[in-house]
Structures are given as C-alpha cells and as structure tokens.
Coordinates of C-alpha atoms and ligand atoms in Angstrom, one line a residue:
M278 CA 0.0 0.0 0.0
L279 CA 2.9 2.3 0.8
A280 CA 4.3 1.6 -2.7
V281 CA 1.0 2.6 -4.2
S282 CA 0.9 5.8 -2.2
L283 CA 4.5 6.7 -3.2
E284 CA 4.0 6.2 -6.9
D285 CA 0.6 7.9 -7.0
P286 CA 0.9 11.4 -5.6
D287 CA -2.8 12.3 -6.3
P288 CA -3.9 13.3 -2.7
L289 CA -7.5 12.1 -3.1
A290 CA -6.4 8.8 -4.6
W291 CA -3.7 8.4 -1.9
T292 CA -6.1 8.8 1.0
L293 CA -8.6 6.4 -0.5
Y294 CA -6.1 3.9 -1.7
G295 CA -3.8 4.2 1.2
G296 CA -6.3 3.4 3.8
K297 CA -9.1 5.8 4.8
G298 CA -11.5 4.8 2.0
T299 CA -10.8 1.1 2.5
I300 CA -11.0 1.4 6.3
A301 CA -14.2 3.4 6.0
G302 CA -15.6 0.6 3.7
V303 CA -14.6 -2.1 6.3
I304 CA -16.1 -0.1 9.2
L305 CA -19.4 0.3 7.3
I306 CA -19.6 -3.4 6.5
F307 CA -19.1 -4.2 10.3
L308 CA -21.9 -1.7 11.1
L309 CA -24.1 -3.5 8.5
L310 CA -23.3 -6.9 10.2
I311 CA -24.5 -5.4 13.5
F312 CA -27.6 -3.6 12.3
L313 CA -28.9 -5.6 9.5
T314 CA -31.1 -8.6 10.5
G315 CA -33.2 -11.2 8.8
P316 CA -33.2 -11.6 5.0
T317 CA -31.8 -8.1 4.4
R318 CA -28.5 -9.3 5.9
R319 CA -27.8 -11.1 2.6
K320 CA -27.5 -7.8 0.9
I321 CA -24.2 -7.2 2.7
R322 CA -22.4 -9.4 0.2
W323 CA -22.6 -6.6 -2.5
P324 CA -20.6 -3.8 -0.7
L325 CA -18.3 -6.5 0.5
L326 CA -17.7 -7.8 -3.0
Y327 CA -17.1 -4.3 -4.4
L328 CA -14.5 -3.7 -1.6
V329 CA -12.7 -6.9 -2.3
L330 CA -12.7 -6.3 -6.1
H331 CA -11.4 -2.8 -5.4
L332 CA -8.4 -4.2 -3.5
V333 CA -7.9 -6.9 -6.2
L334 CA -7.7 -4.2 -9.0
L335 CA -5.2 -2.2 -6.9
A336 CA -3.0 -5.3 -6.6
L337 CA -3.3 -6.0 -10.4
R338 CA -2.4 -2.4 -11.1
L339 CA 0.8 -2.5 -9.0
P340 CA 3.2 -4.1 -11.5
L341 CA 1.8 -2.3 -14.6
P342 CA 3.7 0.6 -16.2
D343 CA 2.0 4.0 -16.5
G344 CA -0.4 4.0 -19.4
P345 CA -4.1 3.8 -20.3
L346 CA -4.6 0.3 -18.8
R347 CA -3.2 1.4 -15.5
A348 CA -5.4 4.5 -15.5
T349 CA -8.5 2.5 -16.4
L350 CA -7.8 0.0 -13.6
K351 CA -7.5 2.9 -11.2
F352 CA -10.8 4.4 -12.4
I353 CA -12.6 1.1 -12.0
A354 CA -11.1 0.5 -8.6
L355 CA -12.3 4.0 -7.5
F356 CA -15.7 3.4 -8.9
L357 CA -15.9 0.1 -6.9
L358 CA -14.8 1.7 -3.7
F359 CA -17.3 4.5 -4.0
S360 CA -20.0 2.0 -4.9
S361 CA -19.2 -0.1 -1.8
L362 CA -19.2 3.0 0.5
G363 CA -22.4 4.3 -1.1
L364 CA -24.2 1.0 -1.0
S365 CA -23.3 0.4 2.7
L366 CA -24.6 3.8 3.6
F367 CA -27.8 3.2 1.6
L368 CA -28.4 -0.1 3.4
L369 CA -27.7 1.4 6.8
I370 CA -30.2 4.2 6.1
T371 CA -33.0 2.2 4.5
S372 CA -32.8 -1.3 5.8
S373 CA -31.1 -1.4 9.2
R374 CA -32.7 -1.9 12.6
L375 CA -31.7 1.7 13.4
S376 CA -33.5 3.2 10.4
R377 CA -36.7 1.3 11.2
L378 CA -36.8 3.2 14.6
F379 CA -36.8 6.6 12.9
M380 CA -38.3 6.1 9.5
P381 CA -41.4 4.4 8.1
A382 CA -40.8 1.7 5.5
L383 CA -40.2 3.4 2.1
P384 CA -42.0 2.2 -1.1
Q385 CA -40.0 -0.3 -3.1
I386 CA -39.9 2.1 -6.1
F387 CA -38.1 4.8 -4.1
L388 CA -35.6 2.3 -2.8
D389 CA -34.9 1.1 -6.3
I390 CA -34.3 4.6 -7.6
A391 CA -32.1 5.6 -4.7
H392 CA -30.2 2.3 -5.2
G393 CA -29.6 3.2 -8.9
F394 CA -28.4 6.7 -7.9
V395 CA -25.8 5.2 -5.6
Y396 CA -24.0 3.8 -8.7
V397 CA -24.6 7.0 -10.8
I398 CA -23.0 9.1 -8.0
A399 CA -20.2 6.7 -7.5
F400 CA -19.5 6.9 -11.2
L401 CA -19.6 10.7 -11.3
I402 CA -17.3 11.0 -8.3
A403 CA -14.8 8.5 -9.8
L404 CA -14.9 10.7 -13.0
G405 CA -14.4 13.8 -10.9
T406 CA -11.2 12.3 -9.4
E407 CA -10.0 11.9 -12.9
G408 CA -10.7 15.5 -13.6
V409 CA -13.8 15.1 -15.8
S410 CA -16.8 17.1 -14.6
P411 CA -20.3 15.7 -15.2
A412 CA -21.4 18.8 -17.1
E413 CA -18.5 18.4 -19.5
L414 CA -19.3 14.8 -20.1
F415 CA -22.9 15.5 -21.3
A416 CA -22.3 18.8 -22.9
G417 CA -19.2 17.6 -24.7
S418 CA -21.0 15.1 -26.9
A419 CA -24.4 15.7 -28.3
L420 CA -24.2 12.3 -30.0
L421 CA -23.5 10.5 -26.7
T422 CA -26.4 12.4 -25.0
A423 CA -28.7 11.5 -27.9
V424 CA -27.7 7.8 -27.8
I425 CA -28.2 7.6 -24.0
G426 CA -31.5 9.5 -24.2
L427 CA -32.9 7.2 -26.9
S428 CA -31.7 4.0 -25.3
L429 CA -33.2 5.0 -21.9
R430 CA -36.4 6.3 -23.4
D431 CA -38.6 3.3 -22.4
T432 CA -36.8 2.8 -19.1
L433 CA -37.2 6.4 -18.1
G434 CA -40.9 6.3 -19.2
N435 CA -41.5 3.3 -16.9
L436 CA -39.6 5.0 -14.1
F437 CA -41.6 8.2 -14.3
A438 CA -44.9 6.3 -14.7
G439 CA -43.9 4.3 -11.6
L440 CA -43.3 7.6 -9.7
A441 CA -46.7 8.9 -10.9
I442 CA -48.4 5.7 -9.6
H443 CA -46.8 6.4 -6.2
A444 CA -47.8 10.0 -6.3
Q445 CA -51.4 9.5 -7.4
R446 CA -51.9 6.0 -5.8
P447 CA -54.5 4.7 -8.3
F448 CA -53.8 1.3 -6.6
E449 CA -51.6 0.0 -3.9
V450 CA -50.0 -3.3 -3.0
G451 CA -52.8 -5.7 -2.1
D452 CA -55.4 -4.2 -4.4
W453 CA -57.2 -6.2 -7.0
I454 CA -56.9 -4.6 -10.4
Q455 CA -57.8 -5.2 -14.0
F456 CA -55.7 -3.5 -16.7
N457 CA -57.0 -5.1 -19.9
Q458 CA -60.0 -6.8 -21.3
D459 CA -58.8 -10.3 -20.4
V460 CA -60.6 -11.2 -17.1
T461 CA -58.1 -14.0 -16.5
Q462 CA -55.5 -11.3 -16.0
I463 CA -57.4 -9.7 -13.1
G464 CA -54.9 -9.9 -10.2
Q465 CA -53.7 -8.7 -6.9
V466 CA -50.9 -6.2 -6.9
V467 CA -47.9 -7.8 -5.1
E468 CA -45.1 -5.3 -5.9
I469 CA -44.7 -1.8 -7.5
N470 CA -41.0 -1.3 -8.4
W471 CA -39.2 1.4 -10.5
R472 CA -39.9 -0.4 -13.8
A473 CA -43.0 -2.5 -13.5
T474 CA -45.9 -3.6 -11.4
K475 CA -46.3 -7.3 -10.4
V476 CA -49.8 -8.7 -10.4
L477 CA -50.6 -12.2 -9.1
T478 CA -53.7 -13.7 -10.8
Q479 CA -56.1 -16.2 -9.3
D480 CA -54.3 -18.9 -11.3
R481 CA -51.2 -18.0 -9.1
I482 CA -49.4 -16.7 -12.2
E483 CA -47.4 -13.5 -11.9
I484 CA -47.8 -10.9 -14.6
V485 CA -45.2 -8.2 -14.8
V486 CA -46.8 -5.1 -16.3
P487 CA -44.5 -2.2 -17.3
N488 CA -45.5 1.0 -15.4
G489 CA -45.5 2.9 -18.8
L490 CA -48.3 0.6 -20.0
L491 CA -50.3 1.0 -16.8
A492 CA -50.0 4.8 -17.2
Q493 CA -51.7 4.6 -20.6
T494 CA -54.5 2.2 -19.9
P495 CA -57.7 2.6 -17.8
I496 CA -57.3 0.5 -14.7
I497 CA -60.2 -1.0 -12.9
N498 CA -59.5 -1.2 -9.2
Y499 CA -61.8 -3.6 -7.4
S500 CA -60.5 -2.7 -4.0
R501 CA -61.4 1.0 -4.2
P502 CA -63.1 3.0 -2.9
E503 CA -63.6 0.2 -0.4
A504 CA -63.0 -3.6 -0.3
T505 CA -66.8 -4.2 -0.7
A506 CA -67.5 -5.3 -4.3
R507 CA -70.9 -6.2 -5.8
R508 CA -71.1 -9.5 -7.8
T509 CA -73.9 -10.6 -10.1
V510 CA -75.1 -14.1 -11.0
Y511 CA -78.0 -14.9 -13.4
V512 CA -80.4 -17.7 -13.1
H513 CA -83.4 -18.7 -15.1
A514 CA -86.8 -19.6 -13.7
P515 CA -89.6 -21.3 -15.6
Y516 CA -92.5 -19.3 -17.0
D517 CA -95.0 -21.2 -14.8
A518 CA -93.3 -20.1 -11.6
P519 CA -94.5 -16.6 -10.4
P520 CA -91.3 -14.4 -10.5
Q521 CA -92.1 -12.7 -7.2
Q522 CA -92.3 -16.1 -5.5
V523 CA -89.0 -17.2 -7.2
K524 CA -87.3 -13.9 -6.1
A525 CA -88.5 -14.4 -2.5
I526 CA -87.1 -18.0 -2.5
I527 CA -83.7 -16.8 -3.9
L528 CA -83.4 -13.9 -1.4
A529 CA -84.1 -16.3 1.5
A530 CA -81.5 -18.7 0.1
L531 CA -78.8 -16.0 0.1
A532 CA -79.0 -15.5 3.9
D533 CA -76.2 -17.1 5.9
I534 CA -73.7 -17.8 3.1
P535 CA -70.3 -17.3 4.7
G536 CA -68.6 -14.4 2.8
V537 CA -71.8 -12.9 1.3
L538 CA -72.5 -9.7 3.2
A539 CA -75.9 -9.1 4.8
E540 CA -75.3 -5.4 4.5
P541 CA -75.5 -4.0 1.8
A542 CA -78.3 -6.5 1.3
P543 CA -78.5 -8.7 -1.7
S544 CA -81.0 -7.8 -4.3
V545 CA -82.9 -9.9 -6.9
T546 CA -84.5 -8.4 -10.0
T547 CA -86.3 -9.8 -13.1
S548 CA -83.9 -8.9 -15.8
G549 CA -85.6 -10.3 -18.9
F550 CA -87.7 -12.9 -20.6
D551 CA -86.0 -15.2 -23.2
E552 CA -86.4 -18.6 -24.7
R553 CA -85.2 -20.3 -21.6
G554 CA -87.6 -18.6 -19.2
V555 CA -87.6 -15.6 -16.8
Q556 CA -84.1 -14.3 -16.4
I557 CA -83.4 -13.4 -12.7
C558 CA -80.5 -11.2 -11.8
V559 CA -79.0 -11.8 -8.4
R560 CA -76.7 -9.2 -7.0
F561 CA -74.8 -9.5 -3.7
F562 CA -71.9 -7.9 -1.9
I563 CA -68.6 -9.5 -0.8
N564 CA -65.5 -8.0 0.8
E565 CA -63.1 -10.7 -0.2
F566 CA -62.6 -10.1 -3.9
G567 CA -60.1 -13.0 -4.2
A568 CA -62.9 -15.4 -3.1
R569 CA -65.4 -14.1 -5.7
G570 CA -65.4 -17.3 -7.8
K571 CA -66.0 -19.5 -4.8
L572 CA -68.7 -17.2 -3.4
E573 CA -70.5 -17.0 -6.8
S574 CA -70.5 -20.8 -6.9
A575 CA -71.9 -21.0 -3.3
V576 CA -74.7 -18.6 -4.3
R577 CA -75.6 -20.6 -7.4
D578 CA -75.6 -23.8 -5.3
R579 CA -77.8 -22.3 -2.7
I580 CA -80.2 -21.1 -5.4
W581 CA -80.3 -24.6 -6.9
Y582 CA -81.1 -26.2 -3.6
A583 CA -83.7 -23.7 -2.6
L584 CA -85.5 -23.9 -6.0
A585 CA -85.3 -27.7 -5.9
R586 CA -87.0 -27.7 -2.5
H587 CA -89.8 -25.7 -3.8
G588 CA -90.2 -28.0 -6.8
I589 CA -89.1 -25.3 -9.3
D590 CA -86.9 -26.6 -12.1
I591 CA -84.2 -24.4 -13.6
P592 CA -85.3 -24.5 -17.3
V593 CA -82.8 -25.7 -19.9
P594 CA -82.5 -24.1 -23.3
P595 CA -85.1 -25.5 -25.8
R596 CA -83.6 -28.2 -27.9
A597 CA -85.0 -31.0 -30.1
V598 CA -87.5 -32.8 -27.9
R599 CA -87.7 -36.6 -27.8
V600 CA -91.0 -37.7 -26.4
H601 CA -90.8 -40.7 -24.2
K602 CA -94.2 -41.9 -22.9
A603 CA -93.7 -43.4 -19.6
G604 CA -96.2 -46.2 -19.2
K605 CA -98.5 -46.1 -16.2
R606 CA -96.7 -49.2 -14.9
D607 CA -93.3 -47.4 -15.0
V608 CA -94.7 -44.4 -13.1
S609 CA -96.3 -46.5 -10.4
R610 CA -93.2 -48.7 -10.0
R611 CA -91.0 -45.5 -9.5
E612 CA -93.5 -44.2 -7.0
E613 CA -93.5 -47.5 -5.2
G614 CA -89.7 -47.5 -5.0
R615 CA -89.8 -44.0 -3.5
I616 CA -92.4 -44.9 -0.9
A617 CA -90.5 -48.1 0.0
R618 CA -87.3 -46.1 0.5
Q619 CA -89.1 -43.6 2.7
E620 CA -90.8 -46.3 4.6
R621 CA -87.4 -47.9 5.4
A622 CA -86.2 -44.5 6.6
L623 CA -89.2 -44.1 8.8
G624 CA -88.4 -47.5 10.3
C625 CA -85.1 -46.1 11.5
V626 CA -86.9 -43.5 13.7
D627 CA -87.4 -45.2 17.0
F628 CA -91.0 -44.0 17.6
F629 CA -92.2 -44.7 14.1
D630 CA -90.9 -48.3 14.2
Q631 CA -93.8 -49.0 16.6
L632 CA -96.4 -48.0 13.9
P633 CA -98.4 -50.7 12.2
D634 CA -97.0 -51.4 8.7
A635 CA -100.0 -49.9 6.9
A636 CA -99.9 -46.7 8.9
R637 CA -96.1 -46.4 8.3
R638 CA -96.6 -46.9 4.6
R639 CA -99.3 -44.2 4.5
L640 CA -97.0 -41.9 6.3
A641 CA -94.2 -42.7 3.9
G642 CA -96.5 -41.8 1.0
R643 CA -97.2 -38.4 2.5
A644 CA -93.6 -37.5 3.4
Q645 CA -91.4 -35.8 0.9
T646 CA -87.6 -35.6 0.3
R647 CA -85.7 -32.4 0.3
L648 CA -82.1 -31.5 -0.5
Y649 CA -80.0 -29.0 1.5
A650 CA -76.6 -27.7 0.6
Q651 CA -73.5 -27.8 2.8
H652 CA -73.6 -25.2 5.6
E653 CA -77.3 -24.4 5.0
V654 CA -79.5 -23.8 8.0
I655 CA -82.4 -26.3 8.0
V656 CA -84.2 -25.1 11.1
R657 CA -83.4 -22.0 13.1
Q658 CA -83.6 -21.7 16.8
A659 CA -86.6 -19.7 18.1
E660 CA -88.4 -19.9 14.7
K661 CA -91.8 -21.6 14.3
G662 CA -92.0 -24.8 12.4
D663 CA -94.2 -27.9 12.2
E664 CA -92.0 -30.3 10.2
L665 CA -90.0 -33.2 11.4
F666 CA -86.9 -34.3 9.5
I667 CA -85.3 -37.7 9.0
I668 CA -81.7 -37.7 7.6
L669 CA -81.6 -40.0 4.5
V670 CA -78.1 -38.9 3.4
G671 CA -75.6 -36.5 4.8
A672 CA -75.0 -35.1 8.3
V673 CA -76.1 -32.1 10.4
V674 CA -74.9 -30.3 13.5
V675 CA -77.3 -29.2 16.2
E676 CA -76.3 -25.8 17.8
V677 CA -78.0 -24.0 20.7
A678 CA -77.3 -20.3 21.5
P679 CA -78.1 -19.6 25.2
P680 CA -79.6 -16.1 25.6
G681 CA -77.0 -13.5 24.6
E682 CA -74.3 -16.0 24.0
E683 CA -72.5 -17.6 21.0
P684 CA -74.1 -20.9 19.7
V685 CA -72.7 -24.1 21.2
E686 CA -72.7 -27.4 19.4
V687 CA -74.8 -30.0 21.3
S688 CA -75.0 -32.8 18.9
R689 CA -74.1 -34.2 15.4
L690 CA -76.6 -36.4 13.6
G691 CA -76.3 -38.6 10.6
P692 CA -78.3 -41.0 8.3
G693 CA -81.2 -42.6 10.2
N694 CA -81.3 -39.8 12.9
F695 CA -84.2 -37.4 13.1
F696 CA -84.6 -33.8 14.4
G697 CA -87.2 -31.1 14.5
E698 CA -89.7 -33.3 16.5
M699 CA -89.8 -30.9 19.5
A700 CA -91.5 -28.1 17.6
A701 CA -93.3 -30.3 15.1
L702 CA -95.1 -32.3 17.9
T703 CA -95.7 -29.7 20.5
G704 CA -96.1 -26.5 18.5
E705 CA -93.3 -24.8 20.5
T706 CA -90.6 -22.7 18.7
R707 CA -87.4 -24.5 17.6
R708 CA -85.1 -25.2 20.5
A709 CA -81.9 -25.4 18.4
T710 CA -80.5 -24.4 15.0
V711 CA -79.8 -27.4 12.8
R712 CA -77.3 -26.9 10.0
A713 CA -76.1 -29.2 7.2
T714 CA -72.4 -30.1 7.6
R715 CA -72.6 -31.9 4.2
E716 CA -75.1 -32.0 1.4
C717 CA -78.2 -33.5 3.0
E718 CA -81.2 -35.4 1.6
L719 CA -83.9 -35.3 4.2
L720 CA -87.3 -36.9 4.6
V721 CA -89.8 -34.3 5.8
V722 CA -92.9 -35.2 7.6
G723 CA -95.4 -32.4 8.0
K724 CA -98.0 -31.8 10.7
A725 CA -100.9 -33.0 8.6
A726 CA -99.2 -36.4 8.1
L727 CA -98.4 -36.7 11.8
A728 CA -102.0 -35.9 12.7
E729 CA -103.1 -38.7 10.6
V730 CA -100.7 -41.1 12.3
F731 CA -101.8 -40.1 15.8
E732 CA -105.4 -40.6 14.7
T733 CA -104.7 -44.3 13.7
S734 CA -102.2 -45.0 16.5
P735 CA -103.0 -42.7 19.5
E736 CA -100.6 -44.8 21.7
L737 CA -97.7 -43.5 19.7
A738 CA -98.1 -40.1 21.3
E739 CA -96.9 -41.5 24.6
H740 CA -93.8 -43.1 23.1
V741 CA -93.0 -39.9 21.3
S742 CA -93.3 -37.8 24.5
Q743 CA -90.9 -40.1 26.3
T744 CA -88.3 -39.6 23.5
I745 CA -88.6 -35.9 23.5
A746 CA -88.4 -35.7 27.3
R747 CA -85.1 -37.7 27.2
R748 CA -83.7 -35.4 24.6
Q749 CA -84.6 -32.2 26.5
A750 CA -83.1 -33.6 29.6
N751 CA -79.9 -34.3 27.7
L752 CA -80.0 -30.8 26.3
N753 CA -80.3 -29.1 29.7
E754 CA -77.6 -31.3 31.1
Q755 CA -75.1 -30.3 28.3
L756 CA -76.0 -26.7 27.9
L757 CA -77.1 -25.3 31.2
E758 CA -75.0 -27.8 33.1
H759 CA -78.0 -28.9 35.0
P760 CA -77.6 -32.2 37.0
A761 CA -78.9 -35.2 35.1
P762 CA -82.6 -35.4 36.0
T763 CA -84.0 -38.4 37.9
P764 CA -86.1 -41.0 36.0
H765 CA -89.1 -39.6 37.9
A766 CA -88.5 -36.1 36.7
V767 CA -88.1 -37.3 33.1
A768 CA -91.4 -39.3 33.4
E769 CA -93.1 -36.2 34.8
H770 CA -91.8 -34.1 31.9
S771 CA -92.9 -36.8 29.5
H772 CA -96.4 -36.7 30.9
H773 CA -96.5 -32.9 30.5
L774 CA -95.3 -33.2 26.9
L775 CA -98.0 -35.8 26.2
Q776 CA -100.6 -33.3 27.2
R777 CA -99.1 -30.7 24.9
I778 CA -99.0 -33.1 22.0
K779 CA -102.6 -34.1 22.6
E780 CA -103.6 -30.4 22.7
F781 CA -101.5 -29.5 19.6
F782 CA -103.1 -32.4 17.6
S783 CA -106.5 -32.0 19.2
M784 CA -106.5 -35.6 20.4
Ligands
LIG1046 P1 -86.8 -28.6 17.4 O1 -86.8 -27.8 18.6 O2 -88.1 -28.7 16.7 O3 -85.7 -28.0 16.4 C1 -84.4 -28.1 16.7 C2 -84.1 -29.6 16.9 O4 -82.8 -29.9 17.3 C3 -84.9 -30.1 18.0 O5 -86.2 -30.1 17.7 C4 -84.3 -31.5 18.2 O6 -84.8 -32.4 17.2 C5 -82.9 -31.2 17.9 N1 -82.1 -31.2 19.2 C6 -82.1 -30.3 20.1 N2 -81.3 -30.7 21.1 C7 -80.7 -31.8 20.8 C8 -79.8 -32.7 21.4 N3 -79.3 -32.4 22.6 N4 -79.4 -33.8 20.7 C9 -80.0 -34.1 19.5 N5 -80.8 -33.3 18.9 C10 -81.2 -32.2 19.5

C-alpha cells in the first residue's frame, strides 16, 4: 500500500487507496453486520464484493507501467470503492434496525431509484477524481447524449410512470386490479417497483406489467373506494313459476352464506324474458374479492337447492325434444320405489318403528324428500316450524345459543337420525339451530301427516313424548350444566309433553 501511495501522488487517490477509503468501507460493513437482521442481511455481500474487487484491482495495477490500462484500472477501482461505500450507507439508512426506529418503510420504487443513484453518483465522483466534470461529459458530446437519451427512453418512461403511480396512488400493493379486457388477468398487486408492477392472478401466475403501459390504460380497481364489491349471477326460472315467488325464495337462500354480506343487502330483480324462461339477476356484496369465484358458486348452489326444495326446475334451453311416454306401470313402479325407501327411513326413527305397517306406509307416502346444501340452515332456533326431518343422506350439526351467547354445538346427527320433532309435535318454537355439515337429503314429515298417524295410533303419542323428554333432559344437562334429571323427573316431563302433543293435535 505504501508503494502505491508513493508512486501515486494524487492526494485524493492516496487517502482512498492508502487506507481511509478502504478502512471506512470495512467499518461500514461491520456496522451492517451489526444492524442488518433477517433476510436483508444477505445484501451485505454486495458492498463486501465491491470492496474486495477494489483491492484486487489495486493489486493488479501495481506491476503495470504508467499508461491507459493502469489509468483504467485505477478508475474502475475507485468506482468500486465509491459503490461499496455508497451501498453500505444506503443499506444502513434504509434497511437497518436503526433506520426502522426513525423512518417508516419506504415504497420499493423509491428504494430502487435511490439504489440506482448510488451507482450514478459513484461513477460521477470517480470521473471527478480523474478531472472530468459531469457537465463536461454530457455537454461535450451531443451524440452521446442522444444515444443515452434514446436507449433510456422506455426505461425512463417506466420510471416516471412508476413515480406517478406512487404519487397518485390509483392502486396499492394488495389491491385487485384489471388492466386489460382479459378477465383471467385480473390480479392482486404484489409489488410496484421502479420499472414494473407485479400482479398475481387467481391462477397463481405472476404478470409483470411495465409501469409505462399502466400509465396509458384505464385501470379498474376492485378494491377501491372500499373492499366491498358487488357481484352478479344470473339464473333462469320457468315461466310457470311466479317471478315474485322465485325472487323471495332466492333472497331467503342467500341468507347465511359465509362471505356474502348481509349489509349492503343482496337484491334480486327480473332482468328479462327469453327462450329459456324468466331471467333473474341476483346481486350480492362481498368483501373478499379473491374469493369471488367460490362465493358466486356458493350462491348458485344455494339457489339450486332452494328452488329444488320448492319444486321449481331451472329451465334448460329448448332443444329438439324426444318424447318418451312413460307407461302407467313405470310411473307407479317408480312411486312404489320412492315410498319403500321412505318407509325404510321411517323405520329407523325409534318411535315410528312401533307403527303398524299400513300406517307407516301411508306416512311414507305423505312424506317428501328435500335437499340442503352444505352449511345451509335447515331449522333455526326460536323460529316456528311444524315439520320433522329424518336424515336419509348427509350429516347435520345441532347448535344452541343460550340467551346473549354464541351458539354451542350440542350434537351431530347422521343418516337414520331425526330432528325437529320438538316443535313439530308440541307447537313450540325450535329449541336449536340445525345446519347441514354436508349436502343432505332429508325426509320431511309435516303436521298433517303426523296428525293422521296419531289418529290411527294414539298410543304413539306417549312413546314420542318419552323420547322428547329424554332429549330435552340431555340438552339441559349439556348446555345449562343442570344435573342429570332423575327418571321420575323425566317421566313427569314426558307426561307434561304428552298433554301438549294431545292439545296440539286436538286428540
Ligand atoms: P326442534 O326444537 O323442533 O328444532 C331443533 C331440533 O334440534 C330439536 O327439535 C331437536 O330435534 C334437535 N335437538 C335439540 N337438542 C338436541 C340434542 N341435545 N341432541 C340431539 N338433537 C337435539
């Protein structure tokens, strides 16, 4: 090092080469090692690499005679030293633990630009030490300026567009945007840097859109002015179903879909009449734009189940029709199959297995099957209802909300189990909310069918009252932590219930 300083009398070069520049570089790298934590620590390798290369070039330069090669090596060595110092300072100011105490996190684009300036300034200072002033450099050659200007045109365009995006904030990281007609390219902004904006689509594909392009196209921002976005799905109803009835069914079906907002409320309108039927437009609000596909699907599913329960078929487009005349025998065979299946299901309910075969068969004939979607509420606590449900396929969860408290799960029921008997048989309001945990096919027995059964088998009422009394005791024990009732108390309750059933069914 001493040899270098002797043969190179330039005072600036001497202090830098001889030690102060290198020592400052080493000290800064030590400071970085102390103050940089986490993944940003990996960035230390760059100033370190520049410092090492700087020393390597100095060593290479030593044996060379004076001349252009020696001067060039000196210039590059200086540039590397200034880059190392500049970069270390930049990292200390923007990424260290210290800086986080005093400064909010800066947007990536500003960091990128400042990072670029570190090299530009290092280059200009290195030139300065060689006696070339930056003004001379650009004014000296109009051709050079033109070449640089032309080659940087797009890059500078993107840079300034990026700065404009930060100044105007038409979108921010995390927003869902659409920047062209292709809806598959709607995505969430994950990064805005000095050149481009990165957008992650729902297919988990990253699109890098140059900022210049974004500055020239209209951008649809689905996350502004607020995260709430309206979605629309269309459904067709047959002409023989009154539109107002269909709309009421659909509105009721939209309640309780997780992710579909209750406020602003969904709306259903008749949007047209076409060859398929009455076109119904269903609008609802969500605040999780990324889940829009899943939520639209959930809405369509709910509508399907609700319409199916009301016997309303979604019409298909008219096509060539092939008429197949089902013979009377076919129809009655199908009907018999349905009744036999429902009769078997009734046989699984402990109080119906006591019924004489003929009465059970009649009851099966009067019952109907209904489908419910996953998560759909079948009966709601405190509401009125006079239907009893038997699970043919699927599973449900029974939840009870004590006054002013969150619902508590009290039971899970599967195929062969029944529920809804408490309200259906006594006329009281529902004691619990029963929700489908999977798609459910249920056998539904209404009050009229039950009344007929009690007429033919009055003794059944007693058996039923005993079952209900046992269930209610179980409920009180689990929920209200009442001690298990004595058999005498259950018998008394059962007697009381029997009176209520008799009253309710005018027996
Ligand atoms: P109902 O009150 O008509 O409506 C809610 C139904 O949940 C209720 O009838 C019972 O069928 C059912 N239910 C309530 N508590 C329990 C329980 N502890 N175990 C099983 N089912 C229950």
